[in-house]
GROMACS .gro file of C-alpha atoms in nm:
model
  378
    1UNK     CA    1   1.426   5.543   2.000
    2UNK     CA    2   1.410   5.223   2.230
    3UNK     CA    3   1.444   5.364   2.574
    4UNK     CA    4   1.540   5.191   2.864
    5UNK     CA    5   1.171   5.037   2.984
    6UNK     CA    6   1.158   4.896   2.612
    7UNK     CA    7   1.498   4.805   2.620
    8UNK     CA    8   1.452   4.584   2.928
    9UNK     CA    9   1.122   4.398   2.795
   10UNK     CA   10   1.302   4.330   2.478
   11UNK     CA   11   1.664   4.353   2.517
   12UNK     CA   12   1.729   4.137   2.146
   13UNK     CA   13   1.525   4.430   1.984
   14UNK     CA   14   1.726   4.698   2.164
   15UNK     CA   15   2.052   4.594   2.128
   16UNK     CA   16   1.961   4.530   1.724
   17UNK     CA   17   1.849   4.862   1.716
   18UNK     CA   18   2.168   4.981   1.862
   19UNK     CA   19   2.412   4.795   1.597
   20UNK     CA   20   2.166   4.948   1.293
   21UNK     CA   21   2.230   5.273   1.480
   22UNK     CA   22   2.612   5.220   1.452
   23UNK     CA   23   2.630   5.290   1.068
   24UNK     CA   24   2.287   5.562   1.044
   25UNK     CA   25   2.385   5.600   0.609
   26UNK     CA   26   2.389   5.217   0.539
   27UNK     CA   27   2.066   5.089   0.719
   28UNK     CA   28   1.912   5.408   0.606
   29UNK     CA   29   1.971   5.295   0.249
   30UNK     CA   30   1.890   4.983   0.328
   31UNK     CA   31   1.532   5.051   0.452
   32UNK     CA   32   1.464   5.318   0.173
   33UNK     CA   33   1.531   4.976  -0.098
   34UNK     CA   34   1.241   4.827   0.124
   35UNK     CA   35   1.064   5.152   0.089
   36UNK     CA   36   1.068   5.150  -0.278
   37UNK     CA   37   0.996   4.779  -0.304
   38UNK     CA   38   0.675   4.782  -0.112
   39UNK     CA   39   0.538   5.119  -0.274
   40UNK     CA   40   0.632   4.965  -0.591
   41UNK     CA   41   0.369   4.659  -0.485
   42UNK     CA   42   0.119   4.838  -0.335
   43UNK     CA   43   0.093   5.138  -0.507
   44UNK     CA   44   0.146   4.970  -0.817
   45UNK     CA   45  -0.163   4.771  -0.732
   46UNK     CA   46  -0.368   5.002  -0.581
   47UNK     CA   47  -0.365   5.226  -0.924
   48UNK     CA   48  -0.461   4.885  -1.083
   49UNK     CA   49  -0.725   4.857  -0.853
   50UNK     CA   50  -0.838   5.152  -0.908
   51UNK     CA   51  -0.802   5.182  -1.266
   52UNK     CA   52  -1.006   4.870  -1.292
   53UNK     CA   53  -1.247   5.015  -1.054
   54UNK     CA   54  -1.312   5.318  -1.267
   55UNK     CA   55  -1.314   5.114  -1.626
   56UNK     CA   56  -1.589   4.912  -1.429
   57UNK     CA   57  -1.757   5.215  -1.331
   58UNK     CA   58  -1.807   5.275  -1.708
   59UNK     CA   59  -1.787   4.925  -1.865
   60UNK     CA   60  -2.144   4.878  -1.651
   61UNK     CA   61  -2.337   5.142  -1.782
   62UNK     CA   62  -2.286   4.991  -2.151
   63UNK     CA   63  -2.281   4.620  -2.045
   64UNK     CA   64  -2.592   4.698  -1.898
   65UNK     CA   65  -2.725   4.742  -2.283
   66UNK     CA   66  -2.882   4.516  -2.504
   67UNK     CA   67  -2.909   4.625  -2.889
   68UNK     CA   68  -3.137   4.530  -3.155
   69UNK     CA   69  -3.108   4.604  -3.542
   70UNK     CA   70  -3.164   4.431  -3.835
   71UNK     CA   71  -3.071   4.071  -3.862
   72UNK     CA   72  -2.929   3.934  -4.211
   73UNK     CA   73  -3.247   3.804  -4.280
   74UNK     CA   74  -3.470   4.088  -4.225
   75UNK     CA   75  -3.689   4.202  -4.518
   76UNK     CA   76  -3.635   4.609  -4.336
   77UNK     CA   77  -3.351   4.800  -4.351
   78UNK     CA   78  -3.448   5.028  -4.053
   79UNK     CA   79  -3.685   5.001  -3.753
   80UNK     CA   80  -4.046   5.155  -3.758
   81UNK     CA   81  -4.286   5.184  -3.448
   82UNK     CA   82  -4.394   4.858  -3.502
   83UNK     CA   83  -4.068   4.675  -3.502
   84UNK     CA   84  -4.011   4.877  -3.171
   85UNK     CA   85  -4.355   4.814  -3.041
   86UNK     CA   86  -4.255   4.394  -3.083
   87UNK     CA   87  -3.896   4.406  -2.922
   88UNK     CA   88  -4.095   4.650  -2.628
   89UNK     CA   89  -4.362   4.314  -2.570
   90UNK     CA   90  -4.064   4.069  -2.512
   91UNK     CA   91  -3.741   4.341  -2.352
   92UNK     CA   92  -3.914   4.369  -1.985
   93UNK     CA   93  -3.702   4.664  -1.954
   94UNK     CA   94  -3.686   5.049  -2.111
   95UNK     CA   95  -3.649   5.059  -2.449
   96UNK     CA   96  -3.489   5.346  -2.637
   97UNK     CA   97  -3.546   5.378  -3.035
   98UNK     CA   98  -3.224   5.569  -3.201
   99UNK     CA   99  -3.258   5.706  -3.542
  100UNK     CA  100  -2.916   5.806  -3.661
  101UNK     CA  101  -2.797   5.986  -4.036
  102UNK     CA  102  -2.554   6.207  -4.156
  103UNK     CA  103  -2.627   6.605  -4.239
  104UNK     CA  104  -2.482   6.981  -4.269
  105UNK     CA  105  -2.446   7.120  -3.958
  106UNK     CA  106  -2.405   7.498  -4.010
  107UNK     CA  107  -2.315   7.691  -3.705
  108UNK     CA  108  -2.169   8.096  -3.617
  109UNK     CA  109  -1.810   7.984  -3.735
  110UNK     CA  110  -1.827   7.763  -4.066
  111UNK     CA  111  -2.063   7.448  -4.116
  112UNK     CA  112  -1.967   7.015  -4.137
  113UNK     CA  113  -2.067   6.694  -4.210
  114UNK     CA  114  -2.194   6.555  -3.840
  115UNK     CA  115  -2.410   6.273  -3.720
  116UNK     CA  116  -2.757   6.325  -3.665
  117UNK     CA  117  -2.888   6.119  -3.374
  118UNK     CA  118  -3.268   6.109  -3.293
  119UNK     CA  119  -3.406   6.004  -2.936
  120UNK     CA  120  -3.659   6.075  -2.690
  121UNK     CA  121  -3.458   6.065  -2.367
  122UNK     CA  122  -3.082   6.237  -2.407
  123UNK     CA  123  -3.010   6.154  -2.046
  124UNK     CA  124  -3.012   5.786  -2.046
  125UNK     CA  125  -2.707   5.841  -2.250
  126UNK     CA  126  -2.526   6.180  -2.226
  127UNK     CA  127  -2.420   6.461  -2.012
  128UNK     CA  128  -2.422   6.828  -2.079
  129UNK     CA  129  -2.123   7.036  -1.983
  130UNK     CA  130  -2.274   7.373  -2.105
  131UNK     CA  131  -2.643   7.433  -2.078
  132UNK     CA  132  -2.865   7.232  -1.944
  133UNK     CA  133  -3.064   6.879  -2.030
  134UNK     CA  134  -3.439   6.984  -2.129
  135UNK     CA  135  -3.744   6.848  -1.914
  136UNK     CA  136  -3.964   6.802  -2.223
  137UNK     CA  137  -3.760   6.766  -2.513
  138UNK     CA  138  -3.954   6.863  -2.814
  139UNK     CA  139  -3.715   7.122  -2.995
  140UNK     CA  140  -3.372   7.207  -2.954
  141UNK     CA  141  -3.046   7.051  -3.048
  142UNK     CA  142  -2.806   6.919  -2.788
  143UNK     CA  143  -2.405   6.926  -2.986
  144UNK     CA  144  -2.126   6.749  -2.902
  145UNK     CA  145  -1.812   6.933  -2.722
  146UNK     CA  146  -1.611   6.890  -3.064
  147UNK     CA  147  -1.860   6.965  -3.330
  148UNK     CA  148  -1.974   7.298  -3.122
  149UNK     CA  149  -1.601   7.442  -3.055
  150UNK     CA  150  -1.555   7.387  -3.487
  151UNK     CA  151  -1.898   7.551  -3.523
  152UNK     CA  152  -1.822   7.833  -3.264
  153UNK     CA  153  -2.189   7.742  -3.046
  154UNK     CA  154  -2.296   7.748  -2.749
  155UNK     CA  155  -2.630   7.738  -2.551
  156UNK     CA  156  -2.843   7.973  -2.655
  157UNK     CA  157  -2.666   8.016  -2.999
  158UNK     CA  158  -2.868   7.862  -3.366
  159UNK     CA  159  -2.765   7.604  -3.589
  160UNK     CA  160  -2.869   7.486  -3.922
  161UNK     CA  161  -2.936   7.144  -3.969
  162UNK     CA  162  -2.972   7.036  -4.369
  163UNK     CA  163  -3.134   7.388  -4.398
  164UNK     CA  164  -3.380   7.374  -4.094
  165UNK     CA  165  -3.298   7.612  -3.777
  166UNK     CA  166  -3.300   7.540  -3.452
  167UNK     CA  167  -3.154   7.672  -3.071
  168UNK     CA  168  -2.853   7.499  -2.888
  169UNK     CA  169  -2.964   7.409  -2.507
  170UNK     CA  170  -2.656   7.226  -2.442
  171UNK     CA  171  -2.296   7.158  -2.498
  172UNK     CA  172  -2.242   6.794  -2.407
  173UNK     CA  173  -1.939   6.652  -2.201
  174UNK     CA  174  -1.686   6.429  -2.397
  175UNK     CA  175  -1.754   6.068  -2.452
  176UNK     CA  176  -1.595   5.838  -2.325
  177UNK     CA  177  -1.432   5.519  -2.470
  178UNK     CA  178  -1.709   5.325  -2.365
  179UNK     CA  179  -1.984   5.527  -2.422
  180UNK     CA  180  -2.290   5.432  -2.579
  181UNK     CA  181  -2.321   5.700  -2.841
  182UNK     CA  182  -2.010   5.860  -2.961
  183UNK     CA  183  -2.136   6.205  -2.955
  184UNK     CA  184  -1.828   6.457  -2.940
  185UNK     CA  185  -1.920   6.577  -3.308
  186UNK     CA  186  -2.250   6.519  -3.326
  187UNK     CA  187  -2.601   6.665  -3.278
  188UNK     CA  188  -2.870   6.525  -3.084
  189UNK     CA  189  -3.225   6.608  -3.197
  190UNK     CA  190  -3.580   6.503  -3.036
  191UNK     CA  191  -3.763   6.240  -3.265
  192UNK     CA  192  -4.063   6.498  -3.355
  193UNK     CA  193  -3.759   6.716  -3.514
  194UNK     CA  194  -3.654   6.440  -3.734
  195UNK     CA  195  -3.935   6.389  -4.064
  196UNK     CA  196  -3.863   6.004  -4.111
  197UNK     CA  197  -3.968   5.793  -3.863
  198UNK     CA  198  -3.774   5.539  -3.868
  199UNK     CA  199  -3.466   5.414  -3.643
  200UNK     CA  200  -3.102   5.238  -3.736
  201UNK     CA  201  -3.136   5.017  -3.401
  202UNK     CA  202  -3.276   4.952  -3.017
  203UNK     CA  203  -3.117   5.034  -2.704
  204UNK     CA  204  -3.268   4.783  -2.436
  205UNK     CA  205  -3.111   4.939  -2.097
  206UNK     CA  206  -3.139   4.698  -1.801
  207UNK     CA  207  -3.019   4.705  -1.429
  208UNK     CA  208  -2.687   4.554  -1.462
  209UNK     CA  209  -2.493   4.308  -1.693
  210UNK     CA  210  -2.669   4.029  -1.576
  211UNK     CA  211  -2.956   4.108  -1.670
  212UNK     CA  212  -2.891   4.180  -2.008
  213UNK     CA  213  -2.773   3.891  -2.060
  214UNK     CA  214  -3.091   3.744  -1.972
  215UNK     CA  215  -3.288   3.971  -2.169
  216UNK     CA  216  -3.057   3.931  -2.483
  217UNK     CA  217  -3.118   3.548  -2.469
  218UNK     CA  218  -3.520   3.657  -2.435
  219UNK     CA  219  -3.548   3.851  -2.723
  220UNK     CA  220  -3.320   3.623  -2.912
  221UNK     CA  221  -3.535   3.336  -2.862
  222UNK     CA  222  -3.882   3.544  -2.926
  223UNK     CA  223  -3.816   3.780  -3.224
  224UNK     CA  224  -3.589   3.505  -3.429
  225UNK     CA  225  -3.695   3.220  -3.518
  226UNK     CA  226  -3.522   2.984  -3.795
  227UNK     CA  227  -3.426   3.311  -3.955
  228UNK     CA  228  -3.247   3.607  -3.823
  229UNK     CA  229  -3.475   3.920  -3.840
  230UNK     CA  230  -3.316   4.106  -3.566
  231UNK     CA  231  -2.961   4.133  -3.459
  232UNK     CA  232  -2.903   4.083  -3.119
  233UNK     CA  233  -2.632   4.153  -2.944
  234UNK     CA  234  -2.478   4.245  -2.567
  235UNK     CA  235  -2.149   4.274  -2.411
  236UNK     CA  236  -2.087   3.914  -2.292
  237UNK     CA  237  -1.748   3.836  -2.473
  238UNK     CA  238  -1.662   4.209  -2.418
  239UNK     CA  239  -1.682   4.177  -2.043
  240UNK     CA  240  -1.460   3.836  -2.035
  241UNK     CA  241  -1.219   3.987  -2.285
  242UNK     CA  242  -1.236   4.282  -2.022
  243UNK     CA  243  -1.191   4.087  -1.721
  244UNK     CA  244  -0.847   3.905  -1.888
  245UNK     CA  245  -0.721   4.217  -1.976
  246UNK     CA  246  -0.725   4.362  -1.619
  247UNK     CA  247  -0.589   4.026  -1.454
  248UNK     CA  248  -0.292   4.065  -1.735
  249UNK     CA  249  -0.295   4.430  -1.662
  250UNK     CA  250  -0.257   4.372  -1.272
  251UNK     CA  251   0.013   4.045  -1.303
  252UNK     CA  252   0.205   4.285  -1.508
  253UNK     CA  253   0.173   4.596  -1.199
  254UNK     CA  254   0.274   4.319  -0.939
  255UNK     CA  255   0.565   4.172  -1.114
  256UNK     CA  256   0.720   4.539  -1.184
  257UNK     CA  257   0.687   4.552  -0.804
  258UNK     CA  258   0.813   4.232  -0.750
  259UNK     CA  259   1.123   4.296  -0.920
  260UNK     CA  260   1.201   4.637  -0.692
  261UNK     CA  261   1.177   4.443  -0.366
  262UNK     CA  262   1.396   4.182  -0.515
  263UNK     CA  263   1.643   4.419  -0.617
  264UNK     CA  264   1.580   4.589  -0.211
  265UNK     CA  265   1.645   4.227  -0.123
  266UNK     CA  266   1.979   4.212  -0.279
  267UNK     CA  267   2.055   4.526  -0.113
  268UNK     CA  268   1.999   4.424   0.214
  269UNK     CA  269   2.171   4.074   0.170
  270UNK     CA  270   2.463   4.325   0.092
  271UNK     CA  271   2.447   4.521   0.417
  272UNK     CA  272   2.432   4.251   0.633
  273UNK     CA  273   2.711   4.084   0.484
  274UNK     CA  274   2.927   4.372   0.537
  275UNK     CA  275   2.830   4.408   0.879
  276UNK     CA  276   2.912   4.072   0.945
  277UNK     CA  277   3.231   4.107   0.802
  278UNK     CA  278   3.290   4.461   0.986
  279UNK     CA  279   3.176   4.323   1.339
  280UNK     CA  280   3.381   3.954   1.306
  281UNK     CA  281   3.613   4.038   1.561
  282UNK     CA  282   3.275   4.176   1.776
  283UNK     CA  283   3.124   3.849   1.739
  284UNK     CA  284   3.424   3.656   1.834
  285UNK     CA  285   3.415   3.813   2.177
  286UNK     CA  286   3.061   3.763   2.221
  287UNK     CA  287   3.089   3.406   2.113
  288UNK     CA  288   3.392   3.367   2.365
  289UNK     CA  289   3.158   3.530   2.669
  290UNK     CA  290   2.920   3.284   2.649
  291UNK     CA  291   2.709   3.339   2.355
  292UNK     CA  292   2.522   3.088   2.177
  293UNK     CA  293   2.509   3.048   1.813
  294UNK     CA  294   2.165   3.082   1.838
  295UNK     CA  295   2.176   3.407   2.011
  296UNK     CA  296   2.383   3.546   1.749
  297UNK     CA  297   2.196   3.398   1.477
  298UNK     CA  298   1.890   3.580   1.617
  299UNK     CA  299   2.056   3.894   1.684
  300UNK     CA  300   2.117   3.949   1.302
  301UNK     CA  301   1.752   3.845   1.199
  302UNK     CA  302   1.659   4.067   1.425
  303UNK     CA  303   1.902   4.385   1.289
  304UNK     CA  304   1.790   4.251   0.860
  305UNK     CA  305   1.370   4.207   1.025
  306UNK     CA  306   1.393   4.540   1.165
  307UNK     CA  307   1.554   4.731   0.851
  308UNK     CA  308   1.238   4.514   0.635
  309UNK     CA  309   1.004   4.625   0.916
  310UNK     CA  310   1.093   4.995   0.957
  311UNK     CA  311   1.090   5.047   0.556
  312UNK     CA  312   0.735   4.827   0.505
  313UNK     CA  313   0.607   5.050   0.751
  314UNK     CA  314   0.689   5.337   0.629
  315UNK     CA  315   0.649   5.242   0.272
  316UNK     CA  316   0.287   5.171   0.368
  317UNK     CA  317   0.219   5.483   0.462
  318UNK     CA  318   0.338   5.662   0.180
  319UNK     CA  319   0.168   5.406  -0.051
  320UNK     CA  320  -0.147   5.488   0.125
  321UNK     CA  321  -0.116   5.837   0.063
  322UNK     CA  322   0.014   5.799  -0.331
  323UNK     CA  323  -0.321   5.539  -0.305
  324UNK     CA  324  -0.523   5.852  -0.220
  325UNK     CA  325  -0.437   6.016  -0.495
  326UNK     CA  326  -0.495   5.793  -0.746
  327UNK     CA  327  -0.833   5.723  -0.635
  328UNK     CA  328  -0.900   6.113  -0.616
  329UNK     CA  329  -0.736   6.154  -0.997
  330UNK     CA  330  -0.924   5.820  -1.094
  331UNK     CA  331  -1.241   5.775  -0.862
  332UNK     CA  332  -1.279   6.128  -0.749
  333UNK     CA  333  -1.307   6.031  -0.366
  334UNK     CA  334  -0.968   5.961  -0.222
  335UNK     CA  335  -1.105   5.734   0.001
  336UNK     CA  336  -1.231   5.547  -0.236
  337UNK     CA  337  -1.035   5.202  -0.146
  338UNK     CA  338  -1.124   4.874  -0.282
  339UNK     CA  339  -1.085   4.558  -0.091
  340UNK     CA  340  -0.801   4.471  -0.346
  341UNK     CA  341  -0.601   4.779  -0.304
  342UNK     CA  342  -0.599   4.749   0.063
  343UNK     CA  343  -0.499   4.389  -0.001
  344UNK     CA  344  -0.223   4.497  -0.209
  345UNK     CA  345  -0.095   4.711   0.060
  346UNK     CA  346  -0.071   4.396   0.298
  347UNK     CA  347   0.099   4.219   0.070
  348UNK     CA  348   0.352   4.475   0.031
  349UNK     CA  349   0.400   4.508   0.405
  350UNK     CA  350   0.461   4.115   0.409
  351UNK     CA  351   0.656   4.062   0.086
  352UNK     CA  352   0.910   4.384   0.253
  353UNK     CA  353   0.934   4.210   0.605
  354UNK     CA  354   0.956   3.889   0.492
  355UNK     CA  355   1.275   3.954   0.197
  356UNK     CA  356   1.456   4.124   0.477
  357UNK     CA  357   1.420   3.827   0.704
  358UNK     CA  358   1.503   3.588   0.448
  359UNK     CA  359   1.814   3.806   0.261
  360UNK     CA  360   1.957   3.809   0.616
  361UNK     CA  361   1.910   3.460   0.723
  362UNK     CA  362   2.278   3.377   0.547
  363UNK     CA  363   2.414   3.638   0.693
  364UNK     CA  364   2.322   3.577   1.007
  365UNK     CA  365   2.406   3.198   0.998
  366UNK     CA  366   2.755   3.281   0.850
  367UNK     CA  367   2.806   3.463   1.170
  368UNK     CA  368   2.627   3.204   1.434
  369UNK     CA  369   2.874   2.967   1.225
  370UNK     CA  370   3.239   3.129   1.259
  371UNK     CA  371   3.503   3.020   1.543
  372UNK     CA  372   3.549   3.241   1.809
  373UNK     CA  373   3.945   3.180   1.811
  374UNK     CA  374   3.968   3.226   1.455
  375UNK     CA  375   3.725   3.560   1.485
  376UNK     CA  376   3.995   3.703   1.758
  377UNK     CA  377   4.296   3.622   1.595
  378UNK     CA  378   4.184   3.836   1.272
   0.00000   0.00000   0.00000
């Protein structure tokens, strides 16, 4: 692999090379230990990367929320227009009435107990695997992926809803964790299908968490005054108690890693111990030629930086390509790499060089250190 042009520019790295080459198994060994430790790092924390990155991805859309219901001191029990018409003068942002109750849903297959939500705009929180979202939504049902399997629906198909009819235009997608609405077994209905008018609580949606924090503190400080007539709440403590899970989440990832290229550490503290022990009598003679101590001590960093070298390299490259996956499973664009992950990678290549270097700096000065005449004679 070093040929003889290389081999002349840098004889320290060619002769190294050479001595590695002498025993193919144990440096092979050797660098797969580095191998494992640095995909163990970086792969480790690119899928925490990327895991956070998708939670975020989701976490947004609801931190982006602001809701409003009753407070404890309210003299309602539900919303009308004009309890929606004062949190619209002081929300500066869409607002989004949701009526919600409990009814028999009877379908083709058998009938259940299933929430009833009631809103204007379905898309602002849900999205249809079957059928299709409708332009102007003034009939219909939309049904969650759950509640229409037990009912045996799909679009196009009727249900009865506490003994009224109406046509399925959609079979929604599952909801997630941190969805809005939890609508796998419910039904969604347009607000001139529903006879009271009247709504449970607000949905204020707003750019980005920021900004609901902002308008949360807004219409805290406008609709409530010594007493508590609306609830107000947004995702504040949610998103810190989020952001210490993932650093906890991520420590955890790195240390697992950690502990590989430790143990990859150990291993190559091993081989270079029984090289030096193997190639005493070698040493001897080159000590007794004219060798410095230094030159020997460098030849063996060299041989343990090259095994750390060859397997962070090459550990790189697969944790690159295990990274791509993950981000395709998690991200759906394989490309898809955060600053982070690509950090993590980095640090893998280091942490892998560097614990060969330093697991055969002992080595290496245990053979700069023994006596040529003593070396011989054994």
């Amino acid at each position: 692999m070093i040929d003889g042009r290389l081999a002349r520019r840098f004889p320290l790295v060619a002769l190294a090379w050479h001595n590695l080459s002498r025993a193919k198994a144990r440096s092979l060994l050797a660098t797969a230990g580095i191998t494992i430790g640095v995909i163990a790092i970086a792969s480790l924390g690119m899928f925490g990367s990327a895991y956070e990155e998708s939670l975020r991805n989701n976490f947004d859309d609801t931190a982006s929320s602001v809701y409003v219901s009753p407070g404890e001191d309210a003299d309602f029990e539900r919303m009308d227009r004009d309890h929606v018409s004062e949190i619209e003068r002081y929300a500066d942002a869409p607002v989004h009435p949701i009526g919600q109750y409990g009814a028999e849903v009877s379908g083709l297959s058998g009938s259940d107990q299933a929430t009833i939500y009631a809103l204007s705009e379905p898309g602002e929180f849900v999205d249809v695997r079957d059928g299709r979202l409708p332009n102007d939504w003034r009939s219909r049902a939309l049904v969650g992926p759950t509640l229409a399997d037990r009912l045996g629906v799909q679009p196009g198909d009727s249900i009865t809803i506490d003994g009224s009819t109406t046509r399925v235009v959609g079979v929604l997608e599952e909801s997630g964790q941190s969805s809005l609405l939890s609508t796998d077994e419910a039904v969604l209905l347009p607000p001139s299908q529903v006879e009271a008018r009247e709504y449970g609580w607000v949905v204020v949606r707003t750019e980005d968490p920021q900004a609901a924090f902002q308008a949360a503190e807004r219409l805290e400080s406008n609709l409530n005054g010594r007493e508590e007539r609306y609830e107000v709440n947004d995702f504040e403590s949610a998103i810190d108690r989020f952001n210490r899970q993932i650093d906890s989440f991520n420590r955890l990832l790195i240390g697992i890693g950690s502990v590989s290229l430790l143990v990859a550490s150990v291993s190559i503290l091993n081989v270079m111990l029984m090289s030096t022990i193997e190639r005493r009598e070698e040493i001897g003679v080159m000590r007794a030629v004219g060798y410095h101590r230094l030159d020997v001590l460098r030849l063996m960093l060299a041989e343990a930086a090259l095994l750390g070298l060859v397997g962070a390299v090459v550990g790189v490259i697969l944790s690159v390509l295990m990274g791509m996956a993950i981000n395709d499973a998690l991200l759906s664009d394989p490309l898809a790499f955060t600053a982070d992950a690509l950090t993590y990678t980095v640090l893998g290549f280091l942490f892998g060089t560097l614990a060969s270097f330093v697991s055969g700096f002992y080595p290496a000065w245990k053979a700069a250190n023994s006596r040529p005449v003593e070396a011989l004679r054994d």
